[in-house]
């Protein structure tokens, strides 16, 4: 009788141990499987975000890249920087398509309002990949958020600065990056709105530089041949002011010509200090990159985020450069 009881107890213990072991291995297998089928990284070090610039080797976009990679290094997230070698909307859309196909965890991209861009952003969202636009927005798309300059406001600030410096009398030539870029259009629109308040400020012509300093210089030269009365220029993308000032210097027109540029690249700062450019509108590309990565992590963690986050823009003149310019406004070191 006693022996029977001992045997039964041993059997019960064996059963319990076997049950617990099976349960343990079953749950473990379930977790592994989950990892494979869900594609959900278990820690942020498994995340892979892509940052798609308007143009790869552009000093402005390298600042965005620096900011994104700094946040990536802090949060242990892999940041891939990949996009068109030279600004090209089709290639840009292709880069987003490839990012969807390679199943990245988040897409951070310059946006623009075009049906094709909207469609590819929506396709990413449909596949469960969050998209943040930065620098330029596509509010018609289902992107989760935009982070960057309020471009209309920045253009307005440029217009006000020009009115003040020219005492409300100017014949203005505008050199803009690309006619199709949403942020450039907004800058021009903001500028137009501001100068519409000044009776004697007229916009004479608007040309595009395709975001290159060479074409900015060429278009400036042609504009001056066509309209010699132009005595002020507004360059709306980061290399335009540099191209404009090269021609104005060459023609020895500087003392009679006011130039307001965009961005605070090192070269622009040097030209402002030299008096070759009068002022510039600062943006914060480093912060755009940095904050977009943190925002993407918040989205993946299911946190509530604001769908619009404007970074700072200010008018910078020589006196501001002599005092100090915050490191995020200035061009930070780049390899
Ligand atoms: C704009 C970018 C553009 C860059 C070109 C910046 O001012 O915000 O959209 O790609 O200039 O250099």
Tab-separated table of C-alpha atoms and ligand atoms in Angstrom:
chain	number	residue	atom	x	y	z
A	1	UNK	CA	0.000	0.000	0.000
A	2	UNK	CA	2.808	2.366	0.980
A	3	UNK	CA	4.831	1.385	-2.081
A	4	UNK	CA	1.811	2.139	-4.307
A	5	UNK	CA	1.479	5.600	-2.790
A	6	UNK	CA	5.208	6.315	-3.317
A	7	UNK	CA	4.973	5.202	-6.971
A	8	UNK	CA	1.894	7.377	-7.561
A	9	UNK	CA	3.664	10.385	-5.977
A	10	UNK	CA	6.740	9.857	-8.165
A	11	UNK	CA	4.503	9.616	-11.243
A	12	UNK	CA	2.640	12.822	-10.310
A	13	UNK	CA	5.938	14.695	-9.785
A	14	UNK	CA	7.268	13.392	-13.124
A	15	UNK	CA	4.057	14.520	-14.816
A	16	UNK	CA	4.267	18.013	-13.311
A	17	UNK	CA	7.957	18.398	-14.270
A	18	UNK	CA	7.257	17.168	-17.813
A	19	UNK	CA	4.282	19.543	-18.114
A	20	UNK	CA	6.309	22.527	-16.905
A	21	UNK	CA	9.190	21.762	-19.272
A	22	UNK	CA	6.811	21.390	-22.239
A	23	UNK	CA	5.133	24.669	-21.369
A	24	UNK	CA	8.500	26.427	-21.088
A	25	UNK	CA	9.738	25.203	-24.474
A	26	UNK	CA	6.366	25.841	-26.104
A	27	UNK	CA	6.392	29.478	-24.948
A	28	UNK	CA	10.001	29.915	-26.043
A	29	UNK	CA	9.221	28.560	-29.496
A	30	UNK	CA	6.223	30.863	-29.687
A	31	UNK	CA	8.415	33.911	-28.949
A	32	UNK	CA	11.026	33.009	-31.545
A	33	UNK	CA	8.288	32.505	-34.067
A	34	UNK	CA	6.737	35.822	-33.149
A	35	UNK	CA	10.033	37.567	-33.813
A	36	UNK	CA	10.284	36.020	-37.251
A	37	UNK	CA	6.748	36.447	-38.434
A	38	UNK	CA	6.007	39.828	-36.870
A	39	UNK	CA	9.195	41.553	-38.067
A	40	UNK	CA	8.983	43.563	-34.843
A	41	UNK	CA	12.375	44.245	-33.310
A	42	UNK	CA	12.592	43.351	-29.639
A	43	UNK	CA	14.847	46.302	-28.838
A	44	UNK	CA	15.597	49.623	-30.558
A	45	UNK	CA	18.999	48.248	-31.634
A	46	UNK	CA	17.122	46.101	-34.137
A	47	UNK	CA	15.440	49.134	-35.707
A	48	UNK	CA	16.537	50.391	-39.078
A	49	UNK	CA	15.350	53.809	-40.255
A	50	UNK	CA	16.017	55.363	-43.613
A	51	UNK	CA	16.592	59.092	-44.146
A	52	UNK	CA	15.925	60.200	-47.736
A	53	UNK	CA	17.317	63.648	-48.630
A	54	UNK	CA	16.508	65.785	-51.664
A	55	UNK	CA	20.142	65.369	-52.725
A	56	UNK	CA	22.809	63.140	-51.179
A	57	UNK	CA	25.975	65.214	-51.333
A	58	UNK	CA	24.519	68.570	-50.385
A	59	UNK	CA	25.994	70.447	-47.392
A	60	UNK	CA	22.525	71.293	-46.062
A	61	UNK	CA	21.445	67.643	-46.143
A	62	UNK	CA	24.661	66.532	-44.469
A	63	UNK	CA	23.542	68.614	-41.465
A	64	UNK	CA	20.225	66.750	-41.413
A	65	UNK	CA	22.204	63.495	-41.681
A	66	UNK	CA	24.496	64.508	-38.796
A	67	UNK	CA	21.497	65.214	-36.567
A	68	UNK	CA	19.746	61.951	-37.441
A	69	UNK	CA	22.906	59.892	-36.933
A	70	UNK	CA	23.619	61.555	-33.576
A	71	UNK	CA	20.128	60.596	-32.368
A	72	UNK	CA	20.554	57.126	-33.909
A	73	UNK	CA	23.837	56.616	-32.021
A	74	UNK	CA	22.215	57.705	-28.745
A	75	UNK	CA	19.148	55.527	-29.154
A	76	UNK	CA	21.003	52.612	-30.739
A	77	UNK	CA	19.094	52.749	-34.027
A	78	UNK	CA	20.676	52.142	-37.445
A	79	UNK	CA	20.220	55.175	-39.707
A	80	UNK	CA	20.656	54.688	-43.421
A	81	UNK	CA	21.124	57.882	-45.476
A	82	UNK	CA	20.161	57.246	-49.076
A	83	UNK	CA	18.502	59.165	-51.906
A	84	UNK	CA	19.038	60.882	-55.257
A	85	UNK	CA	22.596	61.875	-56.138
A	86	UNK	CA	21.169	65.032	-57.700
A	87	UNK	CA	17.711	66.376	-56.861
A	88	UNK	CA	15.201	64.302	-58.840
A	89	UNK	CA	11.626	63.592	-57.756
A	90	UNK	CA	11.341	60.285	-59.657
A	91	UNK	CA	14.504	58.934	-58.044
A	92	UNK	CA	13.290	60.178	-54.684
A	93	UNK	CA	10.038	58.250	-55.068
A	94	UNK	CA	12.066	55.212	-56.194
A	95	UNK	CA	14.108	55.438	-52.978
A	96	UNK	CA	10.910	55.361	-50.900
A	97	UNK	CA	9.686	52.367	-52.914
A	98	UNK	CA	12.935	50.488	-52.271
A	99	UNK	CA	12.712	51.318	-48.560
A	100	UNK	CA	9.221	49.778	-48.485
A	101	UNK	CA	10.448	46.666	-50.308
A	102	UNK	CA	13.345	46.222	-47.871
A	103	UNK	CA	10.917	46.534	-44.939
A	104	UNK	CA	12.665	49.293	-43.015
A	105	UNK	CA	11.088	50.134	-39.657
A	106	UNK	CA	10.606	53.839	-40.387
A	107	UNK	CA	10.935	56.231	-43.327
A	108	UNK	CA	12.085	59.835	-42.761
A	109	UNK	CA	11.935	61.729	-46.020
A	110	UNK	CA	11.739	65.155	-47.580
A	111	UNK	CA	8.157	65.494	-48.785
A	112	UNK	CA	6.587	67.381	-51.622
A	113	UNK	CA	3.002	67.815	-52.728
A	114	UNK	CA	2.655	65.634	-55.839
A	115	UNK	CA	0.231	62.777	-56.543
A	116	UNK	CA	3.120	60.314	-57.033
A	117	UNK	CA	4.811	61.263	-53.759
A	118	UNK	CA	1.498	61.098	-51.909
A	119	UNK	CA	0.803	57.636	-53.367
A	120	UNK	CA	4.165	56.168	-52.358
A	121	UNK	CA	3.948	57.615	-48.823
A	122	UNK	CA	0.454	56.146	-48.491
A	123	UNK	CA	1.733	52.789	-49.777
A	124	UNK	CA	4.321	52.718	-46.973
A	125	UNK	CA	1.673	53.515	-44.356
A	126	UNK	CA	-0.560	50.787	-45.812
A	127	UNK	CA	2.290	48.306	-45.288
A	128	UNK	CA	2.608	49.397	-41.651
A	129	UNK	CA	5.787	51.494	-42.107
A	130	UNK	CA	5.481	54.919	-40.428
A	131	UNK	CA	6.577	57.924	-42.503
A	132	UNK	CA	7.759	61.302	-41.198
A	133	UNK	CA	8.304	64.129	-43.680
A	134	UNK	CA	10.986	66.661	-42.877
A	135	UNK	CA	12.244	69.921	-44.415
A	136	UNK	CA	9.264	69.980	-46.808
A	137	UNK	CA	5.843	68.512	-46.177
A	138	UNK	CA	3.198	66.546	-48.036
A	139	UNK	CA	0.122	67.217	-45.896
A	140	UNK	CA	-2.142	65.513	-48.463
A	141	UNK	CA	-0.510	62.182	-47.682
A	142	UNK	CA	-1.058	59.928	-44.671
A	143	UNK	CA	2.438	60.708	-43.277
A	144	UNK	CA	2.382	60.559	-39.495
A	145	UNK	CA	4.120	63.892	-38.908
A	146	UNK	CA	6.077	66.782	-40.449
A	147	UNK	CA	9.098	68.281	-38.782
A	148	UNK	CA	10.845	71.344	-40.183
A	149	UNK	CA	10.630	75.044	-40.922
A	150	UNK	CA	7.345	76.848	-41.330
A	151	UNK	CA	8.362	77.775	-44.860
A	152	UNK	CA	5.665	80.351	-45.554
A	153	UNK	CA	6.618	82.175	-42.374
A	154	UNK	CA	10.330	81.985	-43.223
A	155	UNK	CA	9.671	83.518	-46.655
A	156	UNK	CA	7.597	86.223	-44.976
A	157	UNK	CA	10.478	86.960	-42.587
A	158	UNK	CA	12.807	87.353	-45.593
A	159	UNK	CA	10.368	89.791	-47.220
A	160	UNK	CA	10.130	91.895	-44.073
A	161	UNK	CA	13.922	91.979	-43.710
A	162	UNK	CA	14.277	93.097	-47.329
A	163	UNK	CA	11.686	95.873	-46.943
A	164	UNK	CA	13.473	97.150	-43.848
A	165	UNK	CA	16.962	97.092	-45.370
A	166	UNK	CA	15.936	98.717	-48.670
A	167	UNK	CA	13.647	101.288	-46.977
A	168	UNK	CA	10.743	99.877	-48.916
A	169	UNK	CA	12.194	100.497	-52.396
A	170	UNK	CA	13.500	97.559	-54.382
A	171	UNK	CA	13.327	95.743	-57.687
A	172	UNK	CA	13.721	92.112	-56.683
A	173	UNK	CA	14.970	89.028	-58.495
A	174	UNK	CA	14.239	85.659	-56.862
A	175	UNK	CA	16.384	82.584	-57.400
A	176	UNK	CA	14.566	79.530	-56.069
A	177	UNK	CA	15.727	75.913	-55.740
A	178	UNK	CA	13.055	74.125	-57.753
A	179	UNK	CA	9.703	75.431	-58.970
A	180	UNK	CA	8.098	72.108	-57.993
A	181	UNK	CA	9.419	71.894	-54.428
A	182	UNK	CA	6.696	72.601	-51.895
A	183	UNK	CA	8.973	74.319	-49.371
A	184	UNK	CA	10.432	76.624	-52.054
A	185	UNK	CA	6.942	77.539	-53.302
A	186	UNK	CA	5.891	78.356	-49.737
A	187	UNK	CA	8.971	80.534	-49.209
A	188	UNK	CA	8.265	82.479	-52.389
A	189	UNK	CA	4.578	82.806	-51.436
A	190	UNK	CA	5.460	84.083	-47.940
A	191	UNK	CA	7.935	86.559	-49.427
A	192	UNK	CA	5.364	87.786	-51.977
A	193	UNK	CA	2.831	88.269	-49.214
A	194	UNK	CA	5.251	90.323	-47.105
A	195	UNK	CA	6.424	92.580	-49.943
A	196	UNK	CA	2.866	93.113	-51.181
A	197	UNK	CA	2.602	95.517	-48.232
A	198	UNK	CA	5.372	97.737	-49.641
A	199	UNK	CA	4.207	99.825	-52.603
A	200	UNK	CA	7.687	100.299	-54.018
A	201	UNK	CA	8.975	96.764	-53.751
A	202	UNK	CA	8.419	94.767	-56.946
A	203	UNK	CA	9.286	91.189	-57.781
A	204	UNK	CA	10.667	91.421	-61.304
A	205	UNK	CA	11.503	87.793	-62.072
A	206	UNK	CA	11.745	84.312	-60.507
A	207	UNK	CA	14.120	81.621	-61.826
A	208	UNK	CA	15.156	78.177	-60.565
A	209	UNK	CA	18.676	76.989	-59.763
A	210	UNK	CA	17.966	73.244	-59.383
A	211	UNK	CA	19.594	73.739	-55.989
A	212	UNK	CA	23.052	74.284	-57.530
A	213	UNK	CA	25.258	77.326	-57.005
A	214	UNK	CA	26.361	77.198	-60.666
A	215	UNK	CA	22.823	77.565	-61.970
A	216	UNK	CA	22.018	80.156	-59.317
A	217	UNK	CA	24.954	82.215	-60.658
A	218	UNK	CA	23.954	81.656	-64.286
A	219	UNK	CA	20.298	82.634	-63.660
A	220	UNK	CA	21.397	85.729	-61.722
A	221	UNK	CA	23.591	86.829	-64.586
A	222	UNK	CA	20.836	86.307	-67.188
A	223	UNK	CA	18.324	88.111	-64.992
A	224	UNK	CA	20.575	91.134	-64.660
A	225	UNK	CA	21.104	91.274	-68.428
A	226	UNK	CA	17.342	91.116	-68.974
A	227	UNK	CA	16.389	93.430	-66.092
A	228	UNK	CA	19.313	95.737	-65.240
A	229	UNK	CA	17.124	97.645	-62.781
A	230	UNK	CA	17.136	94.690	-60.329
A	231	UNK	CA	18.822	95.860	-57.123
A	232	UNK	CA	17.858	93.127	-54.641
A	233	UNK	CA	17.936	89.345	-54.669
A	234	UNK	CA	16.309	86.650	-52.582
A	235	UNK	CA	17.872	83.169	-52.827
A	236	UNK	CA	15.426	80.619	-51.440
A	237	UNK	CA	17.568	77.466	-51.111
A	238	UNK	CA	20.880	77.005	-49.351
A	239	UNK	CA	23.282	77.450	-52.290
A	240	UNK	CA	21.373	80.194	-54.134
A	241	UNK	CA	22.705	83.144	-52.128
A	242	UNK	CA	26.261	81.890	-52.722
A	243	UNK	CA	25.680	81.742	-56.514
A	244	UNK	CA	23.982	85.166	-56.556
A	245	UNK	CA	26.797	86.827	-54.608
A	246	UNK	CA	29.465	85.384	-56.942
A	247	UNK	CA	27.913	87.256	-59.893
A	248	UNK	CA	27.256	90.448	-57.968
A	249	UNK	CA	30.882	90.460	-56.829
A	250	UNK	CA	32.127	89.779	-60.352
A	251	UNK	CA	30.062	92.666	-61.756
A	252	UNK	CA	31.155	94.884	-58.878
A	253	UNK	CA	27.518	95.635	-58.044
A	254	UNK	CA	27.654	94.869	-54.358
A	255	UNK	CA	27.190	98.306	-52.849
A	256	UNK	CA	23.984	98.826	-54.869
A	257	UNK	CA	22.553	95.319	-54.499
A	258	UNK	CA	20.897	93.805	-51.435
A	259	UNK	CA	21.123	90.004	-51.096
A	260	UNK	CA	19.168	87.854	-48.675
A	261	UNK	CA	19.962	84.144	-48.708
A	262	UNK	CA	18.689	80.994	-47.017
A	263	UNK	CA	20.468	78.830	-44.430
A	264	UNK	CA	23.639	79.267	-42.435
A	265	UNK	CA	26.142	77.067	-44.242
A	266	UNK	CA	29.756	77.955	-43.382
A	267	UNK	CA	30.299	79.536	-46.785
A	268	UNK	CA	27.211	81.720	-46.389
A	269	UNK	CA	28.403	82.834	-42.965
A	270	UNK	CA	31.797	83.777	-44.417
A	271	UNK	CA	30.116	85.770	-47.196
A	272	UNK	CA	27.923	87.568	-44.653
A	273	UNK	CA	30.961	88.466	-42.563
A	274	UNK	CA	32.665	89.772	-45.719
A	275	UNK	CA	29.594	91.842	-46.597
A	276	UNK	CA	28.991	89.908	-49.846
A	277	UNK	CA	25.586	88.690	-48.546
A	278	UNK	CA	23.498	91.013	-46.355
A	279	UNK	CA	21.355	88.525	-44.428
A	280	UNK	CA	20.091	84.975	-44.442
A	281	UNK	CA	17.131	83.030	-43.100
A	282	UNK	CA	18.377	80.366	-40.715
A	283	UNK	CA	16.812	76.935	-40.464
A	284	UNK	CA	17.685	74.114	-38.106
A	285	UNK	CA	18.526	71.096	-40.305
A	286	UNK	CA	20.511	69.364	-37.539
A	287	UNK	CA	17.487	69.439	-35.210
A	288	UNK	CA	15.176	68.288	-38.007
A	289	UNK	CA	17.295	65.155	-38.389
A	290	UNK	CA	17.824	64.634	-34.660
A	291	UNK	CA	14.207	65.081	-33.607
A	292	UNK	CA	12.795	63.045	-36.478
A	293	UNK	CA	14.595	59.924	-35.214
A	294	UNK	CA	13.334	60.396	-31.648
A	295	UNK	CA	9.853	61.046	-32.980
A	296	UNK	CA	9.964	57.862	-35.068
A	297	UNK	CA	10.886	55.859	-31.953
A	298	UNK	CA	7.934	57.388	-30.115
A	299	UNK	CA	5.632	56.430	-32.977
A	300	UNK	CA	6.886	52.831	-32.876
A	301	UNK	CA	6.343	52.751	-29.109
A	302	UNK	CA	2.749	53.824	-29.703
A	303	UNK	CA	3.165	57.218	-28.021
A	304	UNK	CA	0.986	60.164	-29.000
A	305	UNK	CA	2.930	62.692	-31.076
A	306	UNK	CA	2.089	66.052	-32.645
A	307	UNK	CA	1.655	65.806	-36.395
A	308	UNK	CA	3.285	69.220	-36.974
A	309	UNK	CA	6.549	70.243	-35.367
A	310	UNK	CA	8.097	73.488	-36.560
A	311	UNK	CA	11.780	74.097	-36.018
A	312	UNK	CA	13.147	77.611	-35.648
A	313	UNK	CA	13.875	80.123	-38.423
A	314	UNK	CA	15.417	83.555	-37.909
A	315	UNK	CA	16.970	86.392	-39.859
A	316	UNK	CA	20.740	86.350	-39.387
A	317	UNK	CA	22.903	89.372	-40.211
A	318	UNK	CA	26.625	90.055	-39.750
A	319	UNK	CA	26.024	91.416	-36.234
A	320	UNK	CA	24.442	88.086	-35.200
A	321	UNK	CA	27.418	86.144	-36.501
A	322	UNK	CA	29.875	88.316	-34.597
A	323	UNK	CA	28.078	87.628	-31.353
A	324	UNK	CA	27.258	83.941	-31.560
A	325	UNK	CA	25.157	81.539	-33.506
A	326	UNK	CA	23.846	78.418	-31.819
A	327	UNK	CA	25.591	75.267	-32.968
A	328	UNK	CA	22.422	73.849	-34.429
A	329	UNK	CA	21.979	76.907	-36.620
A	330	UNK	CA	25.567	76.983	-37.700
A	331	UNK	CA	27.154	74.361	-39.864
A	332	UNK	CA	28.435	71.763	-37.458
A	333	UNK	CA	31.533	69.759	-38.312
A	334	UNK	CA	31.099	67.241	-41.033
A	335	UNK	CA	33.479	64.526	-42.051
B	1	LIG	C1	16.071	73.559	-48.403
B	1	LIG	C2	16.198	72.155	-48.924
B	1	LIG	C3	17.066	72.087	-50.128
B	1	LIG	C4	18.394	72.748	-49.837
B	1	LIG	C5	19.222	72.757	-51.103
B	1	LIG	C6	17.422	74.209	-48.236
B	1	LIG	O1	17.231	75.560	-47.962
B	1	LIG	O2	15.386	73.598	-47.182
B	1	LIG	O3	14.918	71.674	-49.264
B	1	LIG	O4	17.269	70.756	-50.513
B	1	LIG	O5	18.197	74.076	-49.410
B	1	LIG	O6	20.536	73.142	-50.891
